[in-house]
mmCIF file of C-alpha atoms in Angstrom:
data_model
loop_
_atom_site.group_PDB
_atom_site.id
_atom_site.type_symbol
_atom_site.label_atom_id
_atom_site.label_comp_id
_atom_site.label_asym_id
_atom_site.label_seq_id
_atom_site.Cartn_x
_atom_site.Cartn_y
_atom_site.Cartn_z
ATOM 1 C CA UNK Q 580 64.882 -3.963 0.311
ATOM 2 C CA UNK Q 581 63.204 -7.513 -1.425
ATOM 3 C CA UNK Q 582 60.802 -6.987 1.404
ATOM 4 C CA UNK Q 583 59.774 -3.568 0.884
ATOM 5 C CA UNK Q 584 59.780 -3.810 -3.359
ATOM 6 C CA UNK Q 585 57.221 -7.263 -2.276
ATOM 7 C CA UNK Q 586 54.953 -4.716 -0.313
ATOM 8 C CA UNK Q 587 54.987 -2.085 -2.958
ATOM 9 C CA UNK Q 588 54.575 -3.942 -5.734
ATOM 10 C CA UNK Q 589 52.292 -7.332 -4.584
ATOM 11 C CA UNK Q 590 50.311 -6.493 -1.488
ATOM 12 C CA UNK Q 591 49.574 -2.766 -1.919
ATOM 13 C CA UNK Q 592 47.836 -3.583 -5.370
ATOM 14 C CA UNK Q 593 46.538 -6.833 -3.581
ATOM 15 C CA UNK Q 594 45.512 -4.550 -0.542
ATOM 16 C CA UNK Q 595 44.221 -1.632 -3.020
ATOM 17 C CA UNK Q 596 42.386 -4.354 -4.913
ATOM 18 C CA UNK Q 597 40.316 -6.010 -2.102
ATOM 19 C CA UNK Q 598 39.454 -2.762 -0.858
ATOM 20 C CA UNK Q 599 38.221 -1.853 -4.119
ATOM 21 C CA UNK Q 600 35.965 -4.504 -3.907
ATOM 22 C CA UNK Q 601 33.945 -3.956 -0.799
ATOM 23 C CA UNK Q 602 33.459 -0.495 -2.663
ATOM 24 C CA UNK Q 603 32.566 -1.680 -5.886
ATOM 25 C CA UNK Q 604 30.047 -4.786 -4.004
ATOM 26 C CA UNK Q 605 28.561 -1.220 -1.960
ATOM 27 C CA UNK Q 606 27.930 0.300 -5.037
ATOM 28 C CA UNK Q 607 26.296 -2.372 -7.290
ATOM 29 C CA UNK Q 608 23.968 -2.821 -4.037
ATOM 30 C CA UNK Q 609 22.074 0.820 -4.571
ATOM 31 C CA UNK Q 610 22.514 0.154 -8.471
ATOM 32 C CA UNK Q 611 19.324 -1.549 -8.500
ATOM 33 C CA UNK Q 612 16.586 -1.147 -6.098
ATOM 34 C CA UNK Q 613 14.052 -3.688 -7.192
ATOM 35 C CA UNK Q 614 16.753 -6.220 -7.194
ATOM 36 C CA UNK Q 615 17.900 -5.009 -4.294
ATOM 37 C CA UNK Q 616 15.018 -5.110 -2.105
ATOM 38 C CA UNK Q 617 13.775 -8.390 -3.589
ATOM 39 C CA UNK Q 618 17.137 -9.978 -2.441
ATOM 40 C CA UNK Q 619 16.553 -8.450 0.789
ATOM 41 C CA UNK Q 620 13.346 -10.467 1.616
ATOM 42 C CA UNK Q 621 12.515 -13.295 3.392
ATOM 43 C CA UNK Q 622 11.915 -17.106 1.790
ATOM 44 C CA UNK Q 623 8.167 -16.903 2.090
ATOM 45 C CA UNK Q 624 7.539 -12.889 1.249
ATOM 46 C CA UNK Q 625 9.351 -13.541 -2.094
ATOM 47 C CA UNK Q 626 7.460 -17.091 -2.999
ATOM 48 C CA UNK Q 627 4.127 -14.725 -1.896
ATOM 49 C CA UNK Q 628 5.784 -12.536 -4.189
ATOM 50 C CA UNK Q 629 6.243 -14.820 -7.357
ATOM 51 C CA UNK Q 630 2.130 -15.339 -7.696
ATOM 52 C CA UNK Q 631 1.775 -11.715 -8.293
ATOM 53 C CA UNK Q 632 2.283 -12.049 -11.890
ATOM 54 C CA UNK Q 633 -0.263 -14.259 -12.166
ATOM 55 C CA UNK Q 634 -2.764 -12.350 -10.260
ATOM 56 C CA UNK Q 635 -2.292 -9.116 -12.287
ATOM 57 C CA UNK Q 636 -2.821 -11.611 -15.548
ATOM 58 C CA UNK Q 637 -6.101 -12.521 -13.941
ATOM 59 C CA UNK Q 638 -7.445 -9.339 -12.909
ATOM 60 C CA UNK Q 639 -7.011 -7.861 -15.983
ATOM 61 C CA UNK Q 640 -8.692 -11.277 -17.831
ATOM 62 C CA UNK Q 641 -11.436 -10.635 -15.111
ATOM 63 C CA UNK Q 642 -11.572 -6.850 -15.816
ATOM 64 C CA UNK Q 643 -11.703 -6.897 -19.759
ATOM 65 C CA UNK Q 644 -12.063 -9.974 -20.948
ATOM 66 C CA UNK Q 645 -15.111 -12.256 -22.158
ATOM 67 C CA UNK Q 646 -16.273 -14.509 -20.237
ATOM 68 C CA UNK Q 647 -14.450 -17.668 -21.988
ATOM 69 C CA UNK Q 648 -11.357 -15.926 -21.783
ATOM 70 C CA UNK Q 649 -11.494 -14.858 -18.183
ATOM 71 C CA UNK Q 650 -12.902 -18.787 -17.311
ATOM 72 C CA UNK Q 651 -9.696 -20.177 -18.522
ATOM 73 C CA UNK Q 652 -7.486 -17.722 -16.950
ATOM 74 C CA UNK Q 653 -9.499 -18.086 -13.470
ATOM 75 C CA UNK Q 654 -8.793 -21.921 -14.442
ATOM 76 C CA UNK Q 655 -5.234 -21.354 -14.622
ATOM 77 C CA UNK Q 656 -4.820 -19.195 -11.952
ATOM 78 C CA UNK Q 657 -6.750 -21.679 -9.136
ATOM 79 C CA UNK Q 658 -4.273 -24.110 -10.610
ATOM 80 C CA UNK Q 659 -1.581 -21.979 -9.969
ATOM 81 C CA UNK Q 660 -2.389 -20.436 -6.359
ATOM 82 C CA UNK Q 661 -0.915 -22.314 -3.517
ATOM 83 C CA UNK Q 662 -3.675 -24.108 -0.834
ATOM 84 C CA UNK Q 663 -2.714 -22.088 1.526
ATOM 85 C CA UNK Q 664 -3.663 -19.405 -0.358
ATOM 86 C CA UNK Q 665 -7.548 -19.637 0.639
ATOM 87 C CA UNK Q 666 -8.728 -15.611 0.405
ATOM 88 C CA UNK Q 667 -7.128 -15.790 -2.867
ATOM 89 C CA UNK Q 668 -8.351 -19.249 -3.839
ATOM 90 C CA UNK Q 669 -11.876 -18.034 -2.521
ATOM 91 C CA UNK Q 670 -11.633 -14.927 -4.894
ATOM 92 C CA UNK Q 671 -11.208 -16.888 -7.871
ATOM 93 C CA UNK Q 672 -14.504 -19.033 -7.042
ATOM 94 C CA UNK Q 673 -16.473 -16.202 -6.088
ATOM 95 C CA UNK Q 674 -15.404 -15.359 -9.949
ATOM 96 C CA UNK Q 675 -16.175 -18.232 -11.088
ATOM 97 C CA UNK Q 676 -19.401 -18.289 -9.658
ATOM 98 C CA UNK Q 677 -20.614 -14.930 -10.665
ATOM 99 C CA UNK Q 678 -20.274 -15.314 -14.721
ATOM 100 C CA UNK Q 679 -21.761 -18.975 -14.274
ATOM 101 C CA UNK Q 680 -24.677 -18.695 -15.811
ATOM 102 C CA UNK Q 681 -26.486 -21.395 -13.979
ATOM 103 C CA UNK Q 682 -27.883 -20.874 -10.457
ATOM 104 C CA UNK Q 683 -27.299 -23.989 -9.076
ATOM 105 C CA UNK Q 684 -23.503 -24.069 -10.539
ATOM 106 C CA UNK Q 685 -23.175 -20.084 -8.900
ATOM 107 C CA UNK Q 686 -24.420 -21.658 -5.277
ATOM 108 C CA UNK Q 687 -21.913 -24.770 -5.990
ATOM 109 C CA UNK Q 688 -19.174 -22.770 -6.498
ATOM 110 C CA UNK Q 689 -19.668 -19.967 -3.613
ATOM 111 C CA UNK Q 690 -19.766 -22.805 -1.215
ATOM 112 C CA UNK Q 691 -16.234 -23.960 -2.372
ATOM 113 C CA UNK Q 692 -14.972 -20.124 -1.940
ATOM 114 C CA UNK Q 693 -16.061 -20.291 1.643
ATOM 115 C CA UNK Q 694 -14.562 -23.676 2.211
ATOM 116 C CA UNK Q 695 -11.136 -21.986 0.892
ATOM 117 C CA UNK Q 696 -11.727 -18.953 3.287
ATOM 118 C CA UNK Q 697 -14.237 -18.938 5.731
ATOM 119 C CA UNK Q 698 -14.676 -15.682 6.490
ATOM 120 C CA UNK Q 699 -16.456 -14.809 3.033
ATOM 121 C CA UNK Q 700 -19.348 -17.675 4.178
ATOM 122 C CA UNK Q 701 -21.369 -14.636 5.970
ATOM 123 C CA UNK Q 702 -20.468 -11.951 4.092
ATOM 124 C CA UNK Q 703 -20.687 -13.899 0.552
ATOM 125 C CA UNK Q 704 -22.385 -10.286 -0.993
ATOM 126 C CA UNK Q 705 -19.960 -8.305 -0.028
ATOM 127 C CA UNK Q 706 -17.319 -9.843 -1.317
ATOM 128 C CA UNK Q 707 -19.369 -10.925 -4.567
ATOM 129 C CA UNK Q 708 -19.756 -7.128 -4.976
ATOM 130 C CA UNK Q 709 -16.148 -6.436 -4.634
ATOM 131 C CA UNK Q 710 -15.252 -8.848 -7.691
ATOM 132 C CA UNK Q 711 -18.776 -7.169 -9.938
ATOM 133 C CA UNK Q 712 -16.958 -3.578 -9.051
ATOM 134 C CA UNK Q 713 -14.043 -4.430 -10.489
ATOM 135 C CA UNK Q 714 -15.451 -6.112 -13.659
ATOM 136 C CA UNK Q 715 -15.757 -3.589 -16.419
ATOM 137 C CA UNK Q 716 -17.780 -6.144 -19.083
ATOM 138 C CA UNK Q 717 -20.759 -8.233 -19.224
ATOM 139 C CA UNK Q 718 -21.567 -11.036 -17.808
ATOM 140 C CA UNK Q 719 -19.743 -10.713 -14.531
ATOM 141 C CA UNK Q 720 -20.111 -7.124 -13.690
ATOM 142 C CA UNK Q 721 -23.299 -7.291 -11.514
ATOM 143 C CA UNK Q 722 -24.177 -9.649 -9.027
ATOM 144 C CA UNK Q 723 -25.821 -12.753 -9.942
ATOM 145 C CA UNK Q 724 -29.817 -13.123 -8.513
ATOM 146 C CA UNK Q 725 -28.632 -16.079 -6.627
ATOM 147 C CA UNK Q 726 -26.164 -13.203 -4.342
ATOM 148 C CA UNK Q 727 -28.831 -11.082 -4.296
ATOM 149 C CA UNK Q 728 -31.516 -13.417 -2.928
ATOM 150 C CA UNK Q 729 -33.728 -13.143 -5.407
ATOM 151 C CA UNK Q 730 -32.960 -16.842 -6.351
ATOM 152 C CA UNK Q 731 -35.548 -19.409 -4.622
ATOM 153 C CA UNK K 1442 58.740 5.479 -15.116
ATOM 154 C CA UNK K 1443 58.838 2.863 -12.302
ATOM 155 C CA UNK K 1444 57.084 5.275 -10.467
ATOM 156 C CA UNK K 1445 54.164 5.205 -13.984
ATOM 157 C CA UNK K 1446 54.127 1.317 -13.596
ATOM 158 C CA UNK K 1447 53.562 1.289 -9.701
ATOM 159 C CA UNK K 1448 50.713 3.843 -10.269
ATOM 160 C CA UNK K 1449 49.001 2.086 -12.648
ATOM 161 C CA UNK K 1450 49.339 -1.313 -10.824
ATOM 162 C CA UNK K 1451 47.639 0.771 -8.370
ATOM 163 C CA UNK K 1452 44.495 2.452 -10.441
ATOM 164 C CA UNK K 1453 44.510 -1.143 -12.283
ATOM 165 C CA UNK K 1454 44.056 -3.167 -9.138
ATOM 166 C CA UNK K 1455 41.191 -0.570 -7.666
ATOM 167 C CA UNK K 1456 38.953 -0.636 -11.515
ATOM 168 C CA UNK K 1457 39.416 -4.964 -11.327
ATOM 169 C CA UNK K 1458 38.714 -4.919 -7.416
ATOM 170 C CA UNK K 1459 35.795 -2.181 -8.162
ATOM 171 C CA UNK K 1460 34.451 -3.753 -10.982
ATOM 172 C CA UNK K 1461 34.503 -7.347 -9.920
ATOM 173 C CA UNK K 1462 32.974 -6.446 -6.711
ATOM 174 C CA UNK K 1463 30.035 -4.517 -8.388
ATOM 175 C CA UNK K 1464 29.713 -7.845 -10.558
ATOM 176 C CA UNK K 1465 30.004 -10.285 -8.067
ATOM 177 C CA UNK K 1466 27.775 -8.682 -5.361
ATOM 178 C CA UNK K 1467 24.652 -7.869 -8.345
ATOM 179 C CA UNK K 1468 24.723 -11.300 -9.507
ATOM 180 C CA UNK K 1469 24.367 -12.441 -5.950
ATOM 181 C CA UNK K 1470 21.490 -10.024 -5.510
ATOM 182 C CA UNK K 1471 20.461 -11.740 -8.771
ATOM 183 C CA UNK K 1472 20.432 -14.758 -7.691
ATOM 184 C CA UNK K 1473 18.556 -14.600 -4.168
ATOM 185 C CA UNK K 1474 15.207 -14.017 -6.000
ATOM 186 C CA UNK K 1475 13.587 -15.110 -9.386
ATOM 187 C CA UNK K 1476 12.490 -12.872 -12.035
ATOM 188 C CA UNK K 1477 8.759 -13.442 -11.078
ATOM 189 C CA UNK K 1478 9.750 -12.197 -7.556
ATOM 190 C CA UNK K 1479 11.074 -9.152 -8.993
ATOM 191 C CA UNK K 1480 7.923 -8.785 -11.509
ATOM 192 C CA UNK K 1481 5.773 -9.128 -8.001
ATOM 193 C CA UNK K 1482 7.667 -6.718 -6.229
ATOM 194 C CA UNK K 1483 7.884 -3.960 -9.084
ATOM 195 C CA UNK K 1484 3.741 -4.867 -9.108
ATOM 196 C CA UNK K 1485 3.842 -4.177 -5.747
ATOM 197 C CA UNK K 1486 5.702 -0.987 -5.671
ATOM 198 C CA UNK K 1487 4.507 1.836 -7.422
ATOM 199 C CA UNK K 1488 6.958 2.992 -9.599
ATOM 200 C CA UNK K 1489 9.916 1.086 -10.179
ATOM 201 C CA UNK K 1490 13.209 1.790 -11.792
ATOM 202 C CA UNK K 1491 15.298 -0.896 -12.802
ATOM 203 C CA UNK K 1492 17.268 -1.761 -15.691
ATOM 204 C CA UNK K 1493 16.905 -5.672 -15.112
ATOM 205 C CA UNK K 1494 13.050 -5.336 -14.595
ATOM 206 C CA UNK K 1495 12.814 -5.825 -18.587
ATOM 207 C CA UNK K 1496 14.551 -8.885 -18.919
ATOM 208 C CA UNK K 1497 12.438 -10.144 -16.132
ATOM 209 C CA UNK K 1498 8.993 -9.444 -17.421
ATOM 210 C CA UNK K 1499 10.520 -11.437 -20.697
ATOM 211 C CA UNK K 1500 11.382 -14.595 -18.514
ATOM 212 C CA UNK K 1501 8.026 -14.615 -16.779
ATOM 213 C CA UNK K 1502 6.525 -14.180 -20.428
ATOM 214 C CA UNK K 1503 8.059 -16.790 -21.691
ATOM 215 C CA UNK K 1504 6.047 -19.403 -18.903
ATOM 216 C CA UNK K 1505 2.871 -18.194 -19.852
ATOM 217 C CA UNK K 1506 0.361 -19.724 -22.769
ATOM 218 C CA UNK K 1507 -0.629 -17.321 -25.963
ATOM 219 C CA UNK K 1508 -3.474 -15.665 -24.499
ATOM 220 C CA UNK K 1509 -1.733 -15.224 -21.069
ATOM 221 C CA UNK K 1510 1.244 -13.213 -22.560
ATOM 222 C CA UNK K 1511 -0.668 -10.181 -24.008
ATOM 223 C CA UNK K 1512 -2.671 -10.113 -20.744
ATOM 224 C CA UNK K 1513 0.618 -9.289 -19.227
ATOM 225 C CA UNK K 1514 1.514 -7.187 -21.854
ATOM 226 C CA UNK K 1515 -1.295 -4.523 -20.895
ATOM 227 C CA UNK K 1516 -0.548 -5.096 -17.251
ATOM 228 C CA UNK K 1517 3.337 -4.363 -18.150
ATOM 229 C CA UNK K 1518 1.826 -0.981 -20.443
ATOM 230 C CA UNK K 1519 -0.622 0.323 -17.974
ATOM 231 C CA UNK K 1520 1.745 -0.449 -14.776
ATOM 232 C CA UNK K 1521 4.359 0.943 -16.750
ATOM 233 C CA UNK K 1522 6.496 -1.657 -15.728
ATOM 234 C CA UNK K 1523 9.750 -1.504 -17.959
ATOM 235 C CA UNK K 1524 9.365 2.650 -17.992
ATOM 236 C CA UNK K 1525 9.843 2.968 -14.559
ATOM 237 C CA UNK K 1526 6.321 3.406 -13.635
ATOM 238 C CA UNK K 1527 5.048 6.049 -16.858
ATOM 239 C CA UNK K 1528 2.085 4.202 -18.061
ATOM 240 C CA UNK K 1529 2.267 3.744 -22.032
ATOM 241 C CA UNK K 1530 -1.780 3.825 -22.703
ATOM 242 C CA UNK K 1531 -0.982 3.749 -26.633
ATOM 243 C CA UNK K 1532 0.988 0.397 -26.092
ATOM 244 C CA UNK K 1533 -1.964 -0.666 -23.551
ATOM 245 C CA UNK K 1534 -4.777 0.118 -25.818
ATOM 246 C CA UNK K 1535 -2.931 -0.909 -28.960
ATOM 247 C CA UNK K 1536 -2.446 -4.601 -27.103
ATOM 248 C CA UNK K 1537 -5.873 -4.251 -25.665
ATOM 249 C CA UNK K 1538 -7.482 -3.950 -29.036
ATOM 250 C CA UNK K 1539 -5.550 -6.875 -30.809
ATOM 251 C CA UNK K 1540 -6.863 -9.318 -28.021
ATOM 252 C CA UNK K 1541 -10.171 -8.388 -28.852
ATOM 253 C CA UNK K 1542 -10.886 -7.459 -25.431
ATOM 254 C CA UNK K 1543 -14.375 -6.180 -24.887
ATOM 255 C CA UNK K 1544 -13.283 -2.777 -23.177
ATOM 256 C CA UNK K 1545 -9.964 -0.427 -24.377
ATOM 257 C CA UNK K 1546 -11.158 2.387 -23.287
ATOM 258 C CA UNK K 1547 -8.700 4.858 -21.046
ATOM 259 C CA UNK K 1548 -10.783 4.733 -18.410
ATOM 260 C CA UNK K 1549 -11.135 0.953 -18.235
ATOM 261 C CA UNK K 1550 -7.174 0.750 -19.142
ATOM 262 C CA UNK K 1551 -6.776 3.282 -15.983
ATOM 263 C CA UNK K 1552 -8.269 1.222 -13.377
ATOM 264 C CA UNK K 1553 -6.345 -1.569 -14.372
ATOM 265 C CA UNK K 1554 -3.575 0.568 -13.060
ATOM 266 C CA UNK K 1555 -5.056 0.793 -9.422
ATOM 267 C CA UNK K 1556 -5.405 -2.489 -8.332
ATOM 268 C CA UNK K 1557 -2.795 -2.918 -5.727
ATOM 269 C CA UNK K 1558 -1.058 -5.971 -4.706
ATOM 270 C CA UNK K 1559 0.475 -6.864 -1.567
#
């Protein structure tokens, strides 16, 4: 009788209880997906994932800002980016060298971008062009003479 | 009445259980990633929905310098970030404007809204 009144009233609620867990742990998995699925990454995807922020902050600098404004937040971003990073390292020199307004500092700078990611050293136009595209203000939004070869 | 008390040891024990799970199991969730992870990933996805996605875009704000922080205001506005993807372009341009940048125009706001992120 102790027995049975011990199983009622302890371990069924106990039993009830844990179960209700699992169910509740189920639940507040799907509550949130960006959580969620952010959780569910590896190590390295979410690190790749924490520079984002940054990049968005510079790519809207680079889109609509003046040129001082987008310098510094280049600055801050190449200080941020890993060195692994080098297509994204070499992006934010090829920036850098297309709103400096000196020829010698552009061709300076582009050779840095290709030492960050080599396979922009061929195709140094193209991927100047890509970063002029997506700049919506002067100075920046064209290619420098020095891309185009009309530089000496 | 005994049989009252053993039913609501019963209900009592599944709401704790349920809601202590639930707690337990988000704040692990919580904990595997940082809020800048979770700004990246909402960046990355197009429209997310998430309740915690707000207080997240404050704790990366709160790393950044002056000028930085209403840059990521118009990327939060035009992403719609914290409005589960709806772009507020009056917020956007309103921010735009105040920073004195040299375009605020919709169309220049919209492609801020395309570049993609992965």
């Amino acid at each position: 009788m102790k027995l049975h009144a011990i199983a009622l009233w302890i371990i069924g609620p106990l039993a009830v209880g844990a179960a209700s867990t699992l169910l509740g742990a189920s639940a507040a998995k799907s509550k949130d997906a960006v959580v969620r699925d952010t959780a569910s990454l590896g190590a390295a995807e979410r690190k790749h994932l924490e520079t984002l922020p940054g990049r968005a902050i510079s790519d809207a600098a680079w889109a609509l800002a003046d040129v001082d404004t987008a310098r510094k937040v280049l600055q801050r971003e190449l200080d941020r980016l890993p060195e692994s990073d080098g297509p994204a390292r070499a992006r934010t020199f090829i920036r850098f060298g297309i709103i400096d307004p000196n020829p010698d500092g552009q061709a300076a700078v582009f050779s840095l971008a290709c030492v960050e990611d080599p396979s922009v050293c061929d195709r140094m136009k193209e991927a100047g062009e890509r970063e002029t595209v997506v700049r919506l203000v002067a100075p920046g939004n064209h290619l420098p003479l020095s891309l185009l070869g009309g530089h000496p | 009445m005994q049989r009252g008390l053993l039913a609501a040891a019963y209900l009592g024990a599944a709401l704790v259980g349920y809601l202590l799970g639930g707690e337990q199991a988000y704040r692990r969730a919580l904990a595997a990633s940082s809020a800048a992870a979770r700004v990246g990933f909402a960046l990355r996805t197009s429209a997310p929905v998430s309740a915690q996605l707000g207080y997240d875009v404050e704790r990366v704000r709160e790393e950044l310098k002056a000028d930085e922080r209403d840059l990521l205001d118009l990327v939060v506005a035009t992403r719609g970030l914290t409005r589960g993807g709806e772009p507020d372009w009056a917020a956007a341009e309103a921010v735009c404007r105040s920073n004195g940048h040299l375009r605020c125009d919709r169309p220049a706001l919209e492609r801020l809204r395309l570049g993609s992120y992965r």
